[in-house]
PDB file of C-alpha atoms and ligand atoms in Angstrom:
ATOM      1  CA  MET A   2      64.965 -99.736 134.051  1.00 96.00           C
ATOM      2  CA  ILE A   3      66.147 -96.706 135.963  1.00 97.00           C
ATOM      3  CA  LEU A   4      63.358 -95.236 138.077  1.00 98.00           C
ATOM      4  CA  PRO A   5      63.132 -91.630 139.270  1.00 97.00           C
ATOM      5  CA  ILE A   6      64.203 -91.215 142.901  1.00 98.00           C
ATOM      6  CA  VAL A   7      61.651 -89.414 145.031  1.00 97.00           C
ATOM      7  CA  ALA A   8      62.998 -86.194 146.561  1.00 97.00           C
ATOM      8  CA  TYR A   9      62.700 -84.839 150.087  1.00 97.00           C
ATOM      9  CA  GLY A  10      59.241 -83.432 150.752  1.00 96.00           C
ATOM     10  CA  ASP A  11      57.271 -86.211 149.062  1.00 97.00           C
ATOM     11  CA  PRO A  12      54.727 -87.690 151.517  1.00 97.00           C
ATOM     12  CA  VAL A  13      55.652 -91.252 150.437  1.00 97.00           C
ATOM     13  CA  LEU A  14      58.948 -90.823 152.313  1.00 98.00           C
ATOM     14  CA  ARG A  15      56.963 -90.261 155.508  1.00 98.00           C
ATOM     15  CA  LYS A  16      54.750 -93.338 155.372  1.00 97.00           C
ATOM     16  CA  LYS A  17      55.327 -96.416 157.486  1.00 98.00           C
ATOM     17  CA  ALA A  18      55.765 -98.922 154.674  1.00 98.00           C
ATOM     18  CA  LYS A  19      53.600-102.058 154.453  1.00 98.00           C
ATOM     19  CA  ALA A  20      54.793-105.668 154.457  1.00 98.00           C
ATOM     20  CA  ILE A  21      54.491-107.551 151.170  1.00 98.00           C
ATOM     21  CA  SER A  22      53.826-111.190 150.345  1.00 97.00           C
ATOM     22  CA  ALA A  23      55.566-113.468 147.845  1.00 95.00           C
ATOM     23  CA  ASP A  24      52.795-112.892 145.303  1.00 95.00           C
ATOM     24  CA  TYR A  25      53.489-109.150 145.063  1.00 97.00           C
ATOM     25  CA  PRO A  26      53.152-108.392 141.316  1.00 97.00           C
ATOM     26  CA  ASN A  27      56.353-108.321 139.256  1.00 97.00           C
ATOM     27  CA  LEU A  28      58.559-108.419 142.329  1.00 97.00           C
ATOM     28  CA  ASP A  29      61.659-109.696 140.498  1.00 97.00           C
ATOM     29  CA  ALA A  30      61.472-106.872 137.978  1.00 98.00           C
ATOM     30  CA  LEU A  31      60.888-104.327 140.738  1.00 98.00           C
ATOM     31  CA  ILE A  32      63.968-105.480 142.654  1.00 98.00           C
ATOM     32  CA  ALA A  33      66.090-105.517 139.486  1.00 98.00           C
ATOM     33  CA  ASN A  34      64.934-101.971 138.685  1.00 98.00           C
ATOM     34  CA  MET A  35      65.736-100.831 142.216  1.00 98.00           C
ATOM     35  CA  TYR A  36      69.307-102.174 141.939  1.00 98.00           C
ATOM     36  CA  GLU A  37      69.743-100.506 138.564  1.00 98.00           C
ATOM     37  CA  THR A  38      68.418 -97.222 139.984  1.00 98.00           C
ATOM     38  CA  MET A  39      70.708 -97.427 143.022  1.00 98.00           C
ATOM     39  CA  TYR A  40      73.849 -98.208 140.987  1.00 97.00           C
ATOM     40  CA  ASN A  41      73.064 -95.462 138.488  1.00 97.00           C
ATOM     41  CA  ALA A  42      72.921 -92.931 141.345  1.00 97.00           C
ATOM     42  CA  LEU A  43      76.079 -94.407 142.951  1.00 95.00           C
ATOM     43  CA  GLY A  44      74.183 -95.281 146.125  1.00 96.00           C
ATOM     44  CA  VAL A  45      75.028 -97.996 148.650  1.00 96.00           C
ATOM     45  CA  GLY A  46      71.386 -98.449 149.669  1.00 98.00           C
ATOM     46  CA  LEU A  47      67.893 -97.780 148.342  1.00 98.00           C
ATOM     47  CA  ALA A  48      64.468 -98.271 149.916  1.00 98.00           C
ATOM     48  CA  ALA A  49      61.175 -98.762 148.044  1.00 98.00           C
ATOM     49  CA  PRO A  50      59.613 -95.493 149.343  1.00 98.00           C
ATOM     50  CA  GLN A  51      62.444 -93.701 147.526  1.00 98.00           C
ATOM     51  CA  ILE A  52      61.027 -94.912 144.224  1.00 98.00           C
ATOM     52  CA  GLY A  53      57.516 -94.037 145.341  1.00 97.00           C
ATOM     53  CA  LEU A  54      56.335 -97.366 146.778  1.00 98.00           C
ATOM     54  CA  PRO A  55      55.414 -97.521 150.483  1.00 98.00           C
ATOM     55  CA  ILE A  56      56.361-101.207 150.830  1.00 98.00           C
ATOM     56  CA  ARG A  57      58.943-102.905 153.045  1.00 98.00           C
ATOM     57  CA  ILE A  58      61.822-103.556 150.646  1.00 98.00           C
ATOM     58  CA  PHE A  59      65.302-102.118 150.753  1.00 98.00           C
ATOM     59  CA  LEU A  60      68.602-103.006 149.121  1.00 98.00           C
ATOM     60  CA  VAL A  61      72.155-102.648 150.320  1.00 98.00           C
ATOM     61  CA  ASP A  62      75.340-103.029 148.272  1.00 96.00           C
ATOM     62  CA  ALA A  63      78.209-101.878 150.443  1.00 92.00           C
ATOM     63  CA  SER A  64      80.981-102.754 147.971  1.00 89.00           C
ATOM     64  CA  PRO A  65      82.042 -99.095 147.368  1.00 87.00           C
ATOM     65  CA  PHE A  66      83.063 -98.974 151.052  1.00 84.00           C
ATOM     66  CA  GLY A  67      85.320-101.949 150.324  1.00 83.00           C
ATOM     67  CA  GLU A  68      87.766 -99.453 148.757  1.00 84.00           C
ATOM     68  CA  ASP A  69      88.025 -97.307 151.919  1.00 83.00           C
ATOM     69  CA  GLU A  70      91.686 -97.376 152.896  1.00 84.00           C
ATOM     70  CA  GLU A  71      90.997 -96.216 156.437  1.00 85.00           C
ATOM     71  CA  LEU A  72      89.309 -99.514 157.211  1.00 85.00           C
ATOM     72  CA  SER A  73      90.989-102.764 158.197  1.00 86.00           C
ATOM     73  CA  ASP A  74      91.395-105.566 155.651  1.00 88.00           C
ATOM     74  CA  ASP A  75      88.704-107.609 157.398  1.00 86.00           C
ATOM     75  CA  GLU A  76      86.220-104.759 157.328  1.00 85.00           C
ATOM     76  CA  ARG A  77      86.987-104.009 153.694  1.00 89.00           C
ATOM     77  CA  LYS A  78      86.452-107.614 152.703  1.00 87.00           C
ATOM     78  CA  GLN A  79      83.165-107.818 154.615  1.00 85.00           C
ATOM     79  CA  LEU A  80      81.900-104.666 152.893  1.00 88.00           C
ATOM     80  CA  LYS A  81      83.163-105.592 149.429  1.00 89.00           C
ATOM     81  CA  ASP A  82      81.226-108.836 149.390  1.00 87.00           C
ATOM     82  CA  PHE A  83      78.011-107.498 150.831  1.00 92.00           C
ATOM     83  CA  LYS A  84      74.932-107.296 148.662  1.00 95.00           C
ATOM     84  CA  GLN A  85      71.524-108.065 150.157  1.00 98.00           C
ATOM     85  CA  THR A  86      67.847-107.469 149.482  1.00 98.00           C
ATOM     86  CA  PHE A  87      65.847-106.984 152.688  1.00 98.00           C
ATOM     87  CA  ILE A  88      62.107-107.706 152.511  1.00 98.00           C
ATOM     88  CA  ASN A  89      59.735-107.195 155.455  1.00 98.00           C
ATOM     89  CA  ALA A  90      62.684-106.357 157.694  1.00 98.00           C
ATOM     90  CA  LYS A  91      62.252-105.911 161.404  1.00 98.00           C
ATOM     91  CA  ILE A  92      65.036-104.681 163.684  1.00 98.00           C
ATOM     92  CA  LEU A  93      65.068-106.936 166.745  1.00 98.00           C
ATOM     93  CA  GLU A  94      67.872-105.293 168.733  1.00 98.00           C
ATOM     94  CA  GLU A  95      70.317-102.422 168.540  1.00 98.00           C
ATOM     95  CA  GLU A  96      73.148-102.131 171.004  1.00 98.00           C
ATOM     96  CA  GLY A  97      76.398-100.413 171.956  1.00 98.00           C
ATOM     97  CA  ASP A  98      77.439 -96.803 172.441  1.00 98.00           C
ATOM     98  CA  GLU A  99      76.157 -94.496 169.730  1.00 97.00           C
ATOM     99  CA  TRP A 100      78.753 -93.295 167.204  1.00 97.00           C
ATOM    100  CA  ALA A 101      78.634 -90.521 164.636  1.00 97.00           C
ATOM    101  CA  PHE A 102      78.919 -91.046 160.895  1.00 96.00           C
ATOM    102  CA  ASN A 103      78.471 -88.488 158.149  1.00 96.00           C
ATOM    103  CA  GLU A 104      75.363 -89.713 156.296  1.00 97.00           C
ATOM    104  CA  GLY A 105      73.823 -88.721 153.017  1.00 97.00           C
ATOM    105  CA  CYS A 106      70.739 -89.874 151.115  1.00 98.00           C
ATOM    106  CA  LEU A 107      69.837 -90.163 147.433  1.00 98.00           C
ATOM    107  CA  SER A 108      66.512 -88.420 148.218  1.00 98.00           C
ATOM    108  CA  ILE A 109      68.348 -85.504 149.868  1.00 98.00           C
ATOM    109  CA  PRO A 110      71.201 -84.653 147.466  1.00 97.00           C
ATOM    110  CA  HIS A 111      74.162 -82.491 148.509  1.00 96.00           C
ATOM    111  CA  ILE A 112      73.361 -82.618 152.218  1.00 97.00           C
ATOM    112  CA  ARG A 113      75.519 -84.619 154.614  1.00 97.00           C
ATOM    113  CA  GLU A 114      75.301 -84.563 158.390  1.00 97.00           C
ATOM    114  CA  ASP A 115      76.736 -86.537 161.281  1.00 97.00           C
ATOM    115  CA  VAL A 116      74.135 -88.934 162.625  1.00 98.00           C
ATOM    116  CA  PHE A 117      74.472 -90.905 165.857  1.00 98.00           C
ATOM    117  CA  ARG A 118      73.417 -94.556 165.830  1.00 98.00           C
ATOM    118  CA  LYS A 119      74.182 -97.667 167.827  1.00 98.00           C
ATOM    119  CA  PRO A 120      76.966 -99.793 166.304  1.00 97.00           C
ATOM    120  CA  LYS A 121      75.273-103.206 166.374  1.00 98.00           C
ATOM    121  CA  VAL A 122      71.998-104.323 164.903  1.00 98.00           C
ATOM    122  CA  LYS A 123      70.116-107.624 164.898  1.00 98.00           C
ATOM    123  CA  ILE A 124      67.570-107.825 162.113  1.00 98.00           C
ATOM    124  CA  GLU A 125      65.021-110.318 160.831  1.00 98.00           C
ATOM    125  CA  PHE A 126      64.175-110.161 157.130  1.00 98.00           C
ATOM    126  CA  GLN A 127      63.220-112.181 154.105  1.00 98.00           C
ATOM    127  CA  ASP A 128      65.382-112.431 151.001  1.00 98.00           C
ATOM    128  CA  GLU A 129      64.062-112.241 147.436  1.00 96.00           C
ATOM    129  CA  ASN A 130      62.988-115.902 147.697  1.00 96.00           C
ATOM    130  CA  PHE A 131      61.055-115.117 150.895  1.00 97.00           C
ATOM    131  CA  LYS A 132      63.416-117.186 152.988  1.00 98.00           C
ATOM    132  CA  THR A 133      63.593-115.742 156.516  1.00 98.00           C
ATOM    133  CA  HIS A 134      66.968-114.809 158.032  1.00 98.00           C
ATOM    134  CA  ILE A 135      67.991-113.407 161.391  1.00 98.00           C
ATOM    135  CA  LYS A 136      71.415-111.749 161.182  1.00 98.00           C
ATOM    136  CA  GLU A 137      73.636-109.408 163.155  1.00 97.00           C
ATOM    137  CA  PHE A 138      75.636-106.589 161.607  1.00 96.00           C
ATOM    138  CA  ASP A 139      78.034-104.003 162.942  1.00 94.00           C
ATOM    139  CA  GLY A 140      80.097-101.022 161.808  1.00 91.00           C
ATOM    140  CA  LEU A 141      79.384 -99.426 158.446  1.00 92.00           C
ATOM    141  CA  LEU A 142      77.163-102.284 157.347  1.00 94.00           C
ATOM    142  CA  ALA A 143      74.916-101.799 160.372  1.00 96.00           C
ATOM    143  CA  ARG A 144      74.927 -98.070 159.614  1.00 97.00           C
ATOM    144  CA  VAL A 145      73.687 -98.487 156.036  1.00 97.00           C
ATOM    145  CA  ILE A 146      71.061-101.017 157.134  1.00 98.00           C
ATOM    146  CA  GLN A 147      69.790 -98.697 159.899  1.00 98.00           C
ATOM    147  CA  HIS A 148      69.556 -95.784 157.438  1.00 98.00           C
ATOM    148  CA  GLU A 149      67.601 -97.863 154.909  1.00 98.00           C
ATOM    149  CA  TYR A 150      65.431 -99.394 157.615  1.00 98.00           C
ATOM    150  CA  ASP A 151      64.495 -95.884 158.729  1.00 98.00           C
ATOM    151  CA  HIS A 152      63.197 -95.241 155.198  1.00 98.00           C
ATOM    152  CA  ILE A 153      60.627 -98.048 155.495  1.00 98.00           C
ATOM    153  CA  GLU A 154      59.571 -96.559 158.842  1.00 98.00           C
ATOM    154  CA  GLY A 155      59.085 -93.106 157.282  1.00 98.00           C
ATOM    155  CA  ILE A 156      62.179 -91.637 158.957  1.00 98.00           C
ATOM    156  CA  LEU A 157      64.948 -89.616 157.267  1.00 98.00           C
ATOM    157  CA  PHE A 158      68.473 -88.967 158.561  1.00 98.00           C
ATOM    158  CA  THR A 159      67.725 -85.251 158.735  1.00 98.00           C
ATOM    159  CA  ASP A 160      65.179 -86.063 161.483  1.00 97.00           C
ATOM    160  CA  LYS A 161      68.057 -87.221 163.662  1.00 97.00           C
ATOM    161  CA  ILE A 162      70.184 -84.052 163.737  1.00 96.00           C
ATOM    162  CA  SER A 163      70.106 -81.177 166.216  1.00 95.00           C
ATOM    163  CA  THR A 164      67.448 -78.467 166.094  1.00 95.00           C
ATOM    164  CA  LEU A 165      70.136 -75.945 165.186  1.00 96.00           C
ATOM    165  CA  LYS A 166      71.407 -78.020 162.263  1.00 96.00           C
ATOM    166  CA  LYS A 167      67.825 -78.607 161.117  1.00 96.00           C
ATOM    167  CA  ARG A 168      67.322 -74.858 161.032  1.00 96.00           C
ATOM    168  CA  LEU A 169      70.543 -74.370 159.075  1.00 96.00           C
ATOM    169  CA  ILE A 170      69.530 -76.783 156.288  1.00 97.00           C
ATOM    170  CA  LYS A 171      65.859 -75.769 156.093  1.00 97.00           C
ATOM    171  CA  GLY A 172      66.358 -73.612 152.992  1.00 97.00           C
ATOM    172  CA  LYS A 173      68.357 -76.317 151.230  1.00 97.00           C
ATOM    173  CA  LEU A 174      65.657 -78.907 151.968  1.00 97.00           C
ATOM    174  CA  SER A 175      62.990 -76.600 150.607  1.00 96.00           C
ATOM    175  CA  ASN A 176      65.026 -76.128 147.419  1.00 96.00           C
ATOM    176  CA  ILE A 177      65.351 -79.897 147.035  1.00 96.00           C
ATOM    177  CA  SER A 178      61.597 -80.404 147.271  1.00 96.00           C
ATOM    178  CA  LYS A 179      61.126 -77.726 144.578  1.00 95.00           C
ATOM    179  CA  GLY A 180      63.696 -79.315 142.285  1.00 95.00           C
ATOM    180  CA  LYS A 181      66.037 -76.327 142.555  1.00 95.00           C
ATOM    181  CA  ILE A 182      69.189 -78.448 142.577  1.00 94.00           C
ATOM    182  CA  SER A 183      71.527 -79.976 140.072  1.00 94.00           C
ATOM    183  CA  ILE A 184      71.936 -83.734 140.137  1.00 95.00           C
ATOM    184  CA  ASP A 185      73.063 -86.289 137.616  1.00 94.00           C
ATOM    185  CA  TYR A 186      70.409 -88.938 138.227  1.00 97.00           C
ATOM    186  CA  LYS A 187      66.673 -88.932 137.573  1.00 96.00           C
ATOM    187  CA  MET A 188      64.527 -87.520 140.405  1.00 97.00           C
ATOM    188  CA  ARG A 189      60.885 -86.684 141.071  1.00 95.00           C
ATOM    189  CA  PHE A 190      60.216 -83.486 143.023  1.00 95.00           C
ATOM    190  CA  PRO A 191      57.033 -82.974 145.043  1.00 91.00           C
ATOM    191  CA  ASP A 192      56.818 -79.179 144.825  1.00 81.00           C
ATOM    192  CA  MET A 193      58.005 -78.633 141.287  1.00 80.00           C
ATOM    193  CA  LYS A 194      55.764 -76.162 139.515  1.00 66.00           C
ATOM    194  CA  LYS A 195      53.835 -77.770 136.670  1.00 57.00           C
ATOM    195  CA  LYS A 196      55.109 -76.713 133.258  1.00 50.00           C
ATOM    196  CA  ARG A 197      52.718 -74.372 131.494  1.00 47.00           C
TER     197      ARG A 197
HETATM  198 NI1   NI B 208      68.416 -92.541 152.313  1.00 81.28          NI
END
């Protein structure tokens, strides 16, 4: 089932999400619905707050990046095969010199900005069977994971841009929260006027 994606301005996107346990109700269905929602919106990642739930789950499927011809064969292969559900994730380490990448977000349509992040990340998480993993990622994969991880910490990529750029997109962000945008996937807008 495709779920509406929560738009910029909704307080759920600002909450520090809570850990869940294996007995969380209907978890399998929730995860399946999140994947369906992400694929429908052509996203490479989706976090539970973006469908209105302040819990620590996010998904990454980096396979669309596997087509990027600017990347090396090794990188493309790594991205093409990568699909992972992250539950109760905790970033243990980030390292390296920060690099810029033009990020976007399904909750903030039509806005893209360069965001600086460290290139390597070490993360502990549980998979959908609640098996714990500690893994290291780099490059674009690390980038997507860091972006999604921010969502479960209540942080958005637009928080990480310069004050000037923030000022420049203020009007656009306000329009998004009011639903004054055109998009081809289902969204829920916090400031949309109730229909009379
Ligand atoms: Ni996002």
